[in-house]
Amino acid sequence: MDYKLNVTYITFGGHVEVQKYRYLYFVIMFTAYILIICSNSTIVCIIVINKSLHEPLYIFIAAFNSVLYSTAIYPKLLIDFLSERQIISYSACLFQWFICYSLGGSEFFLLLVMAYDRYVSICKPLQYHTIMRKTTVNILLILAWLLPACQISVAPLMINNEKLCYFVLKGIICNSTLNKLQCVSSALLNIYGLIVFVITVPLPVLVILFTYTRIFIVTYRSSREVRRKAAQTCLPHLLVLINFSCLSAYDVLLARLETDFSNTVRLIMFLQLVIYHPLFNPIMYGLKMKEIYKHLKKLLMYSPRLSYSH
């Protein structure tokens, strides 16, 4: 193979018997992609259509969806399953890495502001509308998208012109293991990546846990009705947080661990990140949050009647 071609293109080496099961993989992932788009879009549409849900919490939930994240992964993945060679250009790989990690960082930021919203709503109810004004919500949404993008963009820019000695990536998408393809590992990049990881994952998680601890202390001293309402809105957030934190920590730390996991183990963890998590979010918010579930139930009951009338 030509050296220039090797420098330009990266081969995905994490597929498990893709030649044998290519059509099975394609059907499973295509079905998952459609379900992710439909379920997440349904939650967003319900929040947009119903004015009663035009509150900060539900606006943050609408912004916290996996459609963009999945779209950055699934189309290329589906093409690879049907291709003889699973390759990607180095520049496209860097772009996919940037998109996936910046969107992942946005999810943690949105989880953080949702926790803050619940804290103000439950612990400072009289000041809620003063603190969580429309301007404040808009600023938080902009920061949720811009801050992670600015932080993550530094890493691809740093390694864009670095010389590569390896051209096979241990995975089926471009992730944090990409920097292992360099001839010489960059100490500066490793330090910067660790700082970004701490700012993006452990720090927000600790703040969120502290916030919910304060919420539980306040609700414990309140009436049973207050505790019930707090549990309805806080429990889905905590479950999503725990789920996403574990998967993100595995993905980021994978590049820093010397343990050589088998392709099967990597594939199982990858499927949890790109299938389980994007489907877990709408299920939690659609079924566990009373207001969204109420409108979802109306929509499901209305659709059969509409079809029958036609």
PDB file of C-alpha atoms in Angstrom:
ATOM      1  CA  MET A   1       0.000   0.000   0.000  1.00  0.00           C
ATOM      2  CA  ASP A   2       1.274   3.464  -0.853  1.00  0.00           C
ATOM      3  CA  TYR A   3       2.802   5.352   2.086  1.00  0.00           C
ATOM      4  CA  LYS A   4       0.834   8.487   1.290  1.00  0.00           C
ATOM      5  CA  LEU A   5      -2.355   6.451   1.311  1.00  0.00           C
ATOM      6  CA  ASN A   6      -1.407   5.002   4.705  1.00  0.00           C
ATOM      7  CA  VAL A   7      -0.963   8.484   6.138  1.00  0.00           C
ATOM      8  CA  THR A   8      -4.279   9.669   4.729  1.00  0.00           C
ATOM      9  CA  TYR A   9      -6.487   6.731   5.684  1.00  0.00           C
ATOM     10  CA  ILE A  10      -7.167   4.899   8.944  1.00  0.00           C
ATOM     11  CA  THR A  11      -8.461   1.327   9.111  1.00  0.00           C
ATOM     12  CA  PHE A  12     -10.980   0.331  11.773  1.00  0.00           C
ATOM     13  CA  GLY A  13      -9.659  -2.850  13.369  1.00  0.00           C
ATOM     14  CA  GLY A  14     -12.328  -3.365  16.008  1.00  0.00           C
ATOM     15  CA  HIS A  15     -14.938  -5.170  13.919  1.00  0.00           C
ATOM     16  CA  VAL A  16     -15.813  -8.722  14.924  1.00  0.00           C
ATOM     17  CA  GLU A  17     -16.294 -11.032  11.916  1.00  0.00           C
ATOM     18  CA  VAL A  18     -17.848  -8.211   9.907  1.00  0.00           C
ATOM     19  CA  GLN A  19     -17.479 -10.132   6.628  1.00  0.00           C
ATOM     20  CA  LYS A  20     -19.568 -12.984   8.025  1.00  0.00           C
ATOM     21  CA  TYR A  21     -22.241 -10.998   9.870  1.00  0.00           C
ATOM     22  CA  ARG A  22     -22.273  -7.750   7.867  1.00  0.00           C
ATOM     23  CA  TYR A  23     -25.998  -7.882   7.018  1.00  0.00           C
ATOM     24  CA  LEU A  24     -26.996  -8.845  10.559  1.00  0.00           C
ATOM     25  CA  TYR A  25     -24.938  -5.945  11.942  1.00  0.00           C
ATOM     26  CA  PHE A  26     -26.467  -3.594   9.385  1.00  0.00           C
ATOM     27  CA  VAL A  27     -30.078  -4.560  10.205  1.00  0.00           C
ATOM     28  CA  ILE A  28     -29.515  -4.311  13.982  1.00  0.00           C
ATOM     29  CA  MET A  29     -27.750  -0.943  13.817  1.00  0.00           C
ATOM     30  CA  PHE A  30     -30.138   0.515  11.238  1.00  0.00           C
ATOM     31  CA  THR A  31     -33.107  -0.500  13.409  1.00  0.00           C
ATOM     32  CA  ALA A  32     -31.423   1.008  16.473  1.00  0.00           C
ATOM     33  CA  TYR A  33     -30.733   4.251  14.581  1.00  0.00           C
ATOM     34  CA  ILE A  34     -34.380   4.590  13.515  1.00  0.00           C
ATOM     35  CA  LEU A  35     -35.559   3.911  17.081  1.00  0.00           C
ATOM     36  CA  ILE A  36     -33.120   6.487  18.471  1.00  0.00           C
ATOM     37  CA  ILE A  37     -34.250   9.167  16.015  1.00  0.00           C
ATOM     38  CA  CYS A  38     -37.958   8.439  16.548  1.00  0.00           C
ATOM     39  CA  SER A  39     -37.856   8.204  20.354  1.00  0.00           C
ATOM     40  CA  ASN A  40     -35.656  11.261  20.907  1.00  0.00           C
ATOM     41  CA  SER A  41     -37.507  13.330  18.305  1.00  0.00           C
ATOM     42  CA  THR A  42     -40.831  12.423  19.907  1.00  0.00           C
ATOM     43  CA  ILE A  43     -39.698  13.788  23.276  1.00  0.00           C
ATOM     44  CA  VAL A  44     -38.453  16.995  21.625  1.00  0.00           C
ATOM     45  CA  CYS A  45     -41.678  17.452  19.623  1.00  0.00           C
ATOM     46  CA  ILE A  46     -43.841  16.933  22.705  1.00  0.00           C
ATOM     47  CA  ILE A  47     -41.899  19.612  24.570  1.00  0.00           C
ATOM     48  CA  VAL A  48     -41.970  22.040  21.616  1.00  0.00           C
ATOM     49  CA  ILE A  49     -45.672  21.580  20.823  1.00  0.00           C
ATOM     50  CA  ASN A  50     -47.049  21.804  24.372  1.00  0.00           C
ATOM     51  CA  LYS A  51     -46.723  25.285  25.862  1.00  0.00           C
ATOM     52  CA  SER A  52     -47.173  23.868  29.376  1.00  0.00           C
ATOM     53  CA  LEU A  53     -43.745  22.248  28.947  1.00  0.00           C
ATOM     54  CA  HIS A  54     -41.995  25.480  27.954  1.00  0.00           C
ATOM     55  CA  GLU A  55     -40.165  25.595  31.269  1.00  0.00           C
ATOM     56  CA  PRO A  56     -36.389  25.553  31.877  1.00  0.00           C
ATOM     57  CA  LEU A  57     -36.260  21.889  32.928  1.00  0.00           C
ATOM     58  CA  TYR A  58     -38.049  20.623  29.811  1.00  0.00           C
ATOM     59  CA  ILE A  59     -36.128  22.974  27.533  1.00  0.00           C
ATOM     60  CA  PHE A  60     -32.891  21.454  28.869  1.00  0.00           C
ATOM     61  CA  ILE A  61     -34.304  17.963  28.311  1.00  0.00           C
ATOM     62  CA  ALA A  62     -35.180  18.879  24.706  1.00  0.00           C
ATOM     63  CA  ALA A  63     -31.585  20.041  24.194  1.00  0.00           C
ATOM     64  CA  PHE A  64     -30.339  16.842  25.851  1.00  0.00           C
ATOM     65  CA  ASN A  65     -31.052  14.384  23.043  1.00  0.00           C
ATOM     66  CA  SER A  66     -28.943  11.874  21.163  1.00  0.00           C
ATOM     67  CA  VAL A  67     -30.024  12.542  17.580  1.00  0.00           C
ATOM     68  CA  LEU A  68     -26.943  14.598  16.666  1.00  0.00           C
ATOM     69  CA  TYR A  69     -24.582  12.265  18.530  1.00  0.00           C
ATOM     70  CA  SER A  70     -26.021   9.206  16.794  1.00  0.00           C
ATOM     71  CA  THR A  71     -25.980  10.919  13.391  1.00  0.00           C
ATOM     72  CA  ALA A  72     -22.251  11.540  13.802  1.00  0.00           C
ATOM     73  CA  ILE A  73     -21.708   7.784  14.215  1.00  0.00           C
ATOM     74  CA  TYR A  74     -24.397   5.656  12.562  1.00  0.00           C
ATOM     75  CA  PRO A  75     -24.249   6.665   8.852  1.00  0.00           C
ATOM     76  CA  LYS A  76     -20.513   5.935   8.624  1.00  0.00           C
ATOM     77  CA  LEU A  77     -20.960   2.762  10.662  1.00  0.00           C
ATOM     78  CA  LEU A  78     -23.727   1.475   8.377  1.00  0.00           C
ATOM     79  CA  ILE A  79     -21.586   2.175   5.308  1.00  0.00           C
ATOM     80  CA  ASP A  80     -18.668   0.278   6.859  1.00  0.00           C
ATOM     81  CA  PHE A  81     -20.784  -2.814   7.480  1.00  0.00           C
ATOM     82  CA  LEU A  82     -21.562  -3.053   3.766  1.00  0.00           C
ATOM     83  CA  SER A  83     -18.043  -2.169   2.599  1.00  0.00           C
ATOM     84  CA  GLU A  84     -15.193  -4.523   1.847  1.00  0.00           C
ATOM     85  CA  ARG A  85     -12.758  -2.267   3.732  1.00  0.00           C
ATOM     86  CA  GLN A  86     -13.610  -0.334   6.877  1.00  0.00           C
ATOM     87  CA  ILE A  87     -11.532   2.816   6.411  1.00  0.00           C
ATOM     88  CA  ILE A  88     -11.837   6.549   7.009  1.00  0.00           C
ATOM     89  CA  SER A  89      -9.666   9.500   6.070  1.00  0.00           C
ATOM     90  CA  TYR A  90      -7.562  10.872   8.905  1.00  0.00           C
ATOM     91  CA  SER A  91      -9.176  14.329   8.665  1.00  0.00           C
ATOM     92  CA  ALA A  92     -12.688  12.821   8.744  1.00  0.00           C
ATOM     93  CA  CYS A  93     -11.638  10.696  11.718  1.00  0.00           C
ATOM     94  CA  LEU A  94     -10.494  13.789  13.605  1.00  0.00           C
ATOM     95  CA  PHE A  95     -13.789  15.505  12.767  1.00  0.00           C
ATOM     96  CA  GLN A  96     -15.842  12.539  14.009  1.00  0.00           C
ATOM     97  CA  TRP A  97     -13.786  12.476  17.193  1.00  0.00           C
ATOM     98  CA  PHE A  98     -14.396  16.199  17.710  1.00  0.00           C
ATOM     99  CA  ILE A  99     -18.156  15.961  17.111  1.00  0.00           C
ATOM    100  CA  CYS A 100     -18.691  12.941  19.367  1.00  0.00           C
ATOM    101  CA  TYR A 101     -16.682  14.269  22.294  1.00  0.00           C
ATOM    102  CA  SER A 102     -17.997  17.842  22.101  1.00  0.00           C
ATOM    103  CA  LEU A 103     -21.585  16.538  22.075  1.00  0.00           C
ATOM    104  CA  GLY A 104     -20.731  14.210  24.965  1.00  0.00           C
ATOM    105  CA  GLY A 105     -19.355  17.175  26.902  1.00  0.00           C
ATOM    106  CA  SER A 106     -22.561  19.098  26.167  1.00  0.00           C
ATOM    107  CA  GLU A 107     -24.605  16.299  27.715  1.00  0.00           C
ATOM    108  CA  PHE A 108     -22.669  16.548  30.983  1.00  0.00           C
ATOM    109  CA  PHE A 109     -23.082  20.326  31.023  1.00  0.00           C
ATOM    110  CA  LEU A 110     -26.836  19.977  30.435  1.00  0.00           C
ATOM    111  CA  LEU A 111     -27.080  17.407  33.233  1.00  0.00           C
ATOM    112  CA  LEU A 112     -25.326  19.939  35.458  1.00  0.00           C
ATOM    113  CA  VAL A 113     -27.724  22.786  34.630  1.00  0.00           C
ATOM    114  CA  MET A 114     -30.711  20.454  35.027  1.00  0.00           C
ATOM    115  CA  ALA A 115     -29.483  19.591  38.513  1.00  0.00           C
ATOM    116  CA  TYR A 116     -29.110  23.305  39.265  1.00  0.00           C
ATOM    117  CA  ASP A 117     -32.645  23.923  37.947  1.00  0.00           C
ATOM    118  CA  ARG A 118     -34.032  21.257  40.290  1.00  0.00           C
ATOM    119  CA  TYR A 119     -32.032  22.702  43.195  1.00  0.00           C
ATOM    120  CA  VAL A 120     -33.475  26.194  42.679  1.00  0.00           C
ATOM    121  CA  SER A 121     -36.982  24.827  42.109  1.00  0.00           C
ATOM    122  CA  ILE A 122     -37.033  22.681  45.263  1.00  0.00           C
ATOM    123  CA  CYS A 123     -34.717  24.543  47.649  1.00  0.00           C
ATOM    124  CA  LYS A 124     -35.524  28.132  46.593  1.00  0.00           C
ATOM    125  CA  PRO A 125     -39.027  27.964  45.085  1.00  0.00           C
ATOM    126  CA  LEU A 126     -39.874  31.636  45.730  1.00  0.00           C
ATOM    127  CA  GLN A 127     -36.784  32.767  43.811  1.00  0.00           C
ATOM    128  CA  TYR A 128     -37.119  30.275  40.952  1.00  0.00           C
ATOM    129  CA  HIS A 129     -38.644  32.556  38.320  1.00  0.00           C
ATOM    130  CA  THR A 130     -36.214  35.330  39.241  1.00  0.00           C
ATOM    131  CA  ILE A 131     -33.151  33.108  38.904  1.00  0.00           C
ATOM    132  CA  MET A 132     -34.198  30.892  35.982  1.00  0.00           C
ATOM    133  CA  ARG A 133     -35.235  33.645  33.619  1.00  0.00           C
ATOM    134  CA  LYS A 134     -35.474  33.178  29.862  1.00  0.00           C
ATOM    135  CA  THR A 135     -32.186  35.029  29.374  1.00  0.00           C
ATOM    136  CA  THR A 136     -30.439  32.784  31.887  1.00  0.00           C
ATOM    137  CA  VAL A 137     -31.764  29.652  30.180  1.00  0.00           C
ATOM    138  CA  ASN A 138     -30.604  30.877  26.751  1.00  0.00           C
ATOM    139  CA  ILE A 139     -27.118  31.658  28.093  1.00  0.00           C
ATOM    140  CA  LEU A 140     -26.838  28.222  29.707  1.00  0.00           C
ATOM    141  CA  LEU A 141     -27.900  26.528  26.464  1.00  0.00           C
ATOM    142  CA  ILE A 142     -25.326  28.471  24.439  1.00  0.00           C
ATOM    143  CA  LEU A 143     -22.596  27.647  26.963  1.00  0.00           C
ATOM    144  CA  ALA A 144     -23.620  23.971  26.906  1.00  0.00           C
ATOM    145  CA  TRP A 145     -22.846  23.811  23.188  1.00  0.00           C
ATOM    146  CA  LEU A 146     -19.902  26.208  22.925  1.00  0.00           C
ATOM    147  CA  LEU A 147     -17.748  25.403  25.974  1.00  0.00           C
ATOM    148  CA  PRO A 148     -17.265  21.661  25.272  1.00  0.00           C
ATOM    149  CA  ALA A 149     -16.700  22.374  21.560  1.00  0.00           C
ATOM    150  CA  CYS A 150     -13.965  24.900  22.368  1.00  0.00           C
ATOM    151  CA  GLN A 151     -12.291  22.550  24.865  1.00  0.00           C
ATOM    152  CA  ILE A 152     -12.375  19.497  22.597  1.00  0.00           C
ATOM    153  CA  SER A 153     -11.292  21.355  19.440  1.00  0.00           C
ATOM    154  CA  VAL A 154      -7.790  21.901  20.856  1.00  0.00           C
ATOM    155  CA  ALA A 155      -6.861  18.187  20.769  1.00  0.00           C
ATOM    156  CA  PRO A 156      -7.612  17.543  17.046  1.00  0.00           C
ATOM    157  CA  LEU A 157      -5.769  20.745  16.138  1.00  0.00           C
ATOM    158  CA  MET A 158      -2.755  19.622  18.166  1.00  0.00           C
ATOM    159  CA  ILE A 159      -2.422  16.215  16.476  1.00  0.00           C
ATOM    160  CA  ASN A 160      -3.627  17.147  12.996  1.00  0.00           C
ATOM    161  CA  ASN A 161      -0.101  17.538  11.622  1.00  0.00           C
ATOM    162  CA  GLU A 162       1.564  14.892  13.790  1.00  0.00           C
ATOM    163  CA  LYS A 163       3.313  12.024  12.025  1.00  0.00           C
ATOM    164  CA  LEU A 164       1.549   8.661  12.207  1.00  0.00           C
ATOM    165  CA  CYS A 165       3.338   5.321  12.502  1.00  0.00           C
ATOM    166  CA  TYR A 166       0.236   3.169  12.981  1.00  0.00           C
ATOM    167  CA  PHE A 167      -2.833   3.109  10.772  1.00  0.00           C
ATOM    168  CA  VAL A 168      -5.145   0.570  12.422  1.00  0.00           C
ATOM    169  CA  LEU A 169      -7.510   1.901  15.079  1.00  0.00           C
ATOM    170  CA  LYS A 170      -8.655  -0.464  17.841  1.00  0.00           C
ATOM    171  CA  GLY A 171     -12.338   0.316  17.482  1.00  0.00           C
ATOM    172  CA  ILE A 172     -15.089   0.858  14.934  1.00  0.00           C
ATOM    173  CA  ILE A 173     -15.404   4.637  15.352  1.00  0.00           C
ATOM    174  CA  CYS A 174     -12.866   7.375  15.964  1.00  0.00           C
ATOM    175  CA  ASN A 175     -12.492   7.767  19.718  1.00  0.00           C
ATOM    176  CA  SER A 176      -9.895   8.584  22.373  1.00  0.00           C
ATOM    177  CA  THR A 177      -7.561   5.793  21.166  1.00  0.00           C
ATOM    178  CA  LEU A 178      -6.781   7.890  18.079  1.00  0.00           C
ATOM    179  CA  ASN A 179      -3.736   9.518  19.685  1.00  0.00           C
ATOM    180  CA  LYS A 180      -2.116   6.062  20.001  1.00  0.00           C
ATOM    181  CA  LEU A 181      -1.509   6.108  16.248  1.00  0.00           C
ATOM    182  CA  GLN A 182       1.159   8.799  16.586  1.00  0.00           C
ATOM    183  CA  CYS A 183       4.822   7.853  16.288  1.00  0.00           C
ATOM    184  CA  VAL A 184       5.608   9.769  19.476  1.00  0.00           C
ATOM    185  CA  SER A 185       3.009  10.186  22.191  1.00  0.00           C
ATOM    186  CA  SER A 186       2.508  13.850  23.072  1.00  0.00           C
ATOM    187  CA  ALA A 187       2.926  14.488  26.805  1.00  0.00           C
ATOM    188  CA  LEU A 188       1.267  17.893  26.399  1.00  0.00           C
ATOM    189  CA  LEU A 189      -1.748  16.331  24.700  1.00  0.00           C
ATOM    190  CA  ASN A 190      -2.039  13.684  27.430  1.00  0.00           C
ATOM    191  CA  ILE A 191      -1.973  16.346  30.157  1.00  0.00           C
ATOM    192  CA  TYR A 192      -4.478  18.520  28.319  1.00  0.00           C
ATOM    193  CA  GLY A 193      -6.755  15.531  27.686  1.00  0.00           C
ATOM    194  CA  LEU A 194      -6.673  14.619  31.371  1.00  0.00           C
ATOM    195  CA  ILE A 195      -7.542  18.205  32.376  1.00  0.00           C
ATOM    196  CA  VAL A 196     -10.455  18.311  29.919  1.00  0.00           C
ATOM    197  CA  PHE A 197     -11.659  14.921  31.159  1.00  0.00           C
ATOM    198  CA  VAL A 198     -11.652  16.100  34.802  1.00  0.00           C
ATOM    199  CA  ILE A 199     -13.480  19.325  33.876  1.00  0.00           C
ATOM    200  CA  THR A 200     -15.991  17.524  31.664  1.00  0.00           C
ATOM    201  CA  VAL A 201     -16.807  14.374  33.663  1.00  0.00           C
ATOM    202  CA  PRO A 202     -15.733  14.029  37.346  1.00  0.00           C
ATOM    203  CA  LEU A 203     -16.152  17.710  38.246  1.00  0.00           C
ATOM    204  CA  PRO A 204     -19.761  18.066  36.962  1.00  0.00           C
ATOM    205  CA  VAL A 205     -20.634  14.686  38.479  1.00  0.00           C
ATOM    206  CA  LEU A 206     -19.372  15.773  41.914  1.00  0.00           C
ATOM    207  CA  VAL A 207     -21.252  19.091  41.690  1.00  0.00           C
ATOM    208  CA  ILE A 208     -24.426  17.279  40.604  1.00  0.00           C
ATOM    209  CA  LEU A 209     -24.157  14.760  43.448  1.00  0.00           C
ATOM    210  CA  PHE A 210     -23.604  17.605  45.940  1.00  0.00           C
ATOM    211  CA  THR A 211     -26.641  19.428  44.508  1.00  0.00           C
ATOM    212  CA  TYR A 212     -28.877  16.375  44.802  1.00  0.00           C
ATOM    213  CA  THR A 213     -27.634  15.727  48.318  1.00  0.00           C
ATOM    214  CA  ARG A 214     -28.836  19.214  49.230  1.00  0.00           C
ATOM    215  CA  ILE A 215     -32.150  18.512  47.487  1.00  0.00           C
ATOM    216  CA  PHE A 216     -32.659  15.236  49.365  1.00  0.00           C
ATOM    217  CA  ILE A 217     -31.895  16.913  52.690  1.00  0.00           C
ATOM    218  CA  VAL A 218     -34.506  19.607  52.006  1.00  0.00           C
ATOM    219  CA  THR A 219     -37.137  17.162  50.737  1.00  0.00           C
ATOM    220  CA  TYR A 220     -36.534  14.784  53.645  1.00  0.00           C
ATOM    221  CA  ARG A 221     -37.666  17.548  55.984  1.00  0.00           C
ATOM    222  CA  SER A 222     -40.687  18.362  53.826  1.00  0.00           C
ATOM    223  CA  SER A 223     -44.042  16.691  53.275  1.00  0.00           C
ATOM    224  CA  ARG A 224     -44.546  13.368  51.509  1.00  0.00           C
ATOM    225  CA  GLU A 225     -46.022  15.165  48.478  1.00  0.00           C
ATOM    226  CA  VAL A 226     -42.891  17.285  48.077  1.00  0.00           C
ATOM    227  CA  ARG A 227     -40.696  14.185  48.317  1.00  0.00           C
ATOM    228  CA  ARG A 228     -42.795  12.422  45.690  1.00  0.00           C
ATOM    229  CA  LYS A 229     -42.602  15.325  43.225  1.00  0.00           C
ATOM    230  CA  ALA A 230     -38.861  15.680  43.789  1.00  0.00           C
ATOM    231  CA  ALA A 231     -38.322  11.974  43.147  1.00  0.00           C
ATOM    232  CA  GLN A 232     -40.327  12.138  39.898  1.00  0.00           C
ATOM    233  CA  THR A 233     -38.033  14.784  38.393  1.00  0.00           C
ATOM    234  CA  CYS A 234     -34.705  13.999  40.083  1.00  0.00           C
ATOM    235  CA  LEU A 235     -34.571  10.207  39.777  1.00  0.00           C
ATOM    236  CA  PRO A 236     -34.485  10.122  35.935  1.00  0.00           C
ATOM    237  CA  HIS A 237     -31.629  12.653  35.951  1.00  0.00           C
ATOM    238  CA  LEU A 238     -29.605  10.613  38.412  1.00  0.00           C
ATOM    239  CA  LEU A 239     -30.116   7.379  36.476  1.00  0.00           C
ATOM    240  CA  VAL A 240     -29.090   9.045  33.198  1.00  0.00           C
ATOM    241  CA  LEU A 241     -26.090  10.620  34.943  1.00  0.00           C
ATOM    242  CA  ILE A 242     -24.854   7.318  36.405  1.00  0.00           C
ATOM    243  CA  ASN A 243     -25.355   5.487  33.120  1.00  0.00           C
ATOM    244  CA  PHE A 244     -23.607   8.094  30.967  1.00  0.00           C
ATOM    245  CA  SER A 245     -20.779   8.705  33.459  1.00  0.00           C
ATOM    246  CA  CYS A 246     -19.793   5.039  33.572  1.00  0.00           C
ATOM    247  CA  LEU A 247     -19.825   4.646  29.786  1.00  0.00           C
ATOM    248  CA  SER A 248     -17.950   7.918  29.200  1.00  0.00           C
ATOM    249  CA  ALA A 249     -15.312   7.112  31.808  1.00  0.00           C
ATOM    250  CA  TYR A 250     -14.684   3.740  30.152  1.00  0.00           C
ATOM    251  CA  ASP A 251     -14.388   5.300  26.691  1.00  0.00           C
ATOM    252  CA  VAL A 252     -12.005   8.089  27.733  1.00  0.00           C
ATOM    253  CA  LEU A 253      -9.843   6.025  30.077  1.00  0.00           C
ATOM    254  CA  LEU A 254      -9.552   3.239  27.490  1.00  0.00           C
ATOM    255  CA  ALA A 255      -6.830   5.213  25.726  1.00  0.00           C
ATOM    256  CA  ARG A 256      -4.866   5.596  28.978  1.00  0.00           C
ATOM    257  CA  LEU A 257      -4.997   1.959  30.071  1.00  0.00           C
ATOM    258  CA  GLU A 258      -2.405  -0.504  28.818  1.00  0.00           C
ATOM    259  CA  THR A 259      -4.828  -3.426  29.133  1.00  0.00           C
ATOM    260  CA  ASP A 260      -5.443  -4.935  25.704  1.00  0.00           C
ATOM    261  CA  PHE A 261      -9.168  -5.705  25.635  1.00  0.00           C
ATOM    262  CA  SER A 262     -10.435  -8.130  23.024  1.00  0.00           C
ATOM    263  CA  ASN A 263     -12.448  -6.812  20.088  1.00  0.00           C
ATOM    264  CA  THR A 264     -15.543  -8.557  21.462  1.00  0.00           C
ATOM    265  CA  VAL A 265     -15.318  -6.708  24.793  1.00  0.00           C
ATOM    266  CA  ARG A 266     -14.700  -3.404  23.012  1.00  0.00           C
ATOM    267  CA  LEU A 267     -17.677  -4.033  20.728  1.00  0.00           C
ATOM    268  CA  ILE A 268     -20.013  -4.805  23.649  1.00  0.00           C
ATOM    269  CA  MET A 269     -19.021  -1.599  25.463  1.00  0.00           C
ATOM    270  CA  PHE A 270     -19.324   0.374  22.235  1.00  0.00           C
ATOM    271  CA  LEU A 271     -22.844  -0.940  21.619  1.00  0.00           C
ATOM    272  CA  GLN A 272     -23.868   0.171  25.101  1.00  0.00           C
ATOM    273  CA  LEU A 273     -22.582   3.667  24.366  1.00  0.00           C
ATOM    274  CA  VAL A 274     -24.256   4.084  20.975  1.00  0.00           C
ATOM    275  CA  ILE A 275     -27.426   1.980  21.426  1.00  0.00           C
ATOM    276  CA  TYR A 276     -28.256   1.588  25.105  1.00  0.00           C
ATOM    277  CA  HIS A 277     -27.556   5.169  26.198  1.00  0.00           C
ATOM    278  CA  PRO A 278     -29.387   7.020  23.353  1.00  0.00           C
ATOM    279  CA  LEU A 279     -32.447   4.804  23.914  1.00  0.00           C
ATOM    280  CA  PHE A 280     -32.179   4.970  27.713  1.00  0.00           C
ATOM    281  CA  ASN A 281     -32.616   8.768  27.800  1.00  0.00           C
ATOM    282  CA  PRO A 282     -36.021   9.062  26.096  1.00  0.00           C
ATOM    283  CA  ILE A 283     -37.322   6.062  28.049  1.00  0.00           C
ATOM    284  CA  MET A 284     -36.338   7.696  31.341  1.00  0.00           C
ATOM    285  CA  TYR A 285     -37.720  11.108  30.477  1.00  0.00           C
ATOM    286  CA  GLY A 286     -40.749   9.790  28.604  1.00  0.00           C
ATOM    287  CA  LEU A 287     -41.918   7.246  31.165  1.00  0.00           C
ATOM    288  CA  LYS A 288     -40.548   8.535  34.478  1.00  0.00           C
ATOM    289  CA  MET A 289     -41.356  12.247  34.179  1.00  0.00           C
ATOM    290  CA  LYS A 290     -45.052  12.711  34.841  1.00  0.00           C
ATOM    291  CA  GLU A 291     -45.706  15.777  32.669  1.00  0.00           C
ATOM    292  CA  ILE A 292     -43.948  14.365  29.594  1.00  0.00           C
ATOM    293  CA  TYR A 293     -45.539  10.951  30.085  1.00  0.00           C
ATOM    294  CA  LYS A 294     -48.987  12.551  30.301  1.00  0.00           C
ATOM    295  CA  HIS A 295     -48.575  14.228  26.908  1.00  0.00           C
ATOM    296  CA  LEU A 296     -46.938  11.130  25.442  1.00  0.00           C
ATOM    297  CA  LYS A 297     -49.897   9.038  26.544  1.00  0.00           C
ATOM    298  CA  LYS A 298     -52.304  11.508  24.922  1.00  0.00           C
ATOM    299  CA  LEU A 299     -50.313  11.351  21.696  1.00  0.00           C
ATOM    300  CA  LEU A 300     -50.329   7.541  21.637  1.00  0.00           C
ATOM    301  CA  MET A 301     -54.052   7.419  22.394  1.00  0.00           C
ATOM    302  CA  TYR A 302     -54.819  10.056  19.771  1.00  0.00           C
ATOM    303  CA  SER A 303     -52.857   8.424  16.937  1.00  0.00           C
ATOM    304  CA  PRO A 304     -54.930   5.165  16.710  1.00  0.00           C
ATOM    305  CA  ARG A 305     -58.167   7.173  16.778  1.00  0.00           C
ATOM    306  CA  LEU A 306     -56.872   9.417  14.002  1.00  0.00           C
ATOM    307  CA  SER A 307     -55.884   6.410  11.892  1.00  0.00           C
ATOM    308  CA  TYR A 308     -59.262   4.754  12.529  1.00  0.00           C
ATOM    309  CA  SER A 309     -61.189   7.886  11.515  1.00  0.00           C
ATOM    310  CA  HIS A 310     -59.413   7.930   8.159  1.00  0.00           C
TER     311      HIS A 310
END
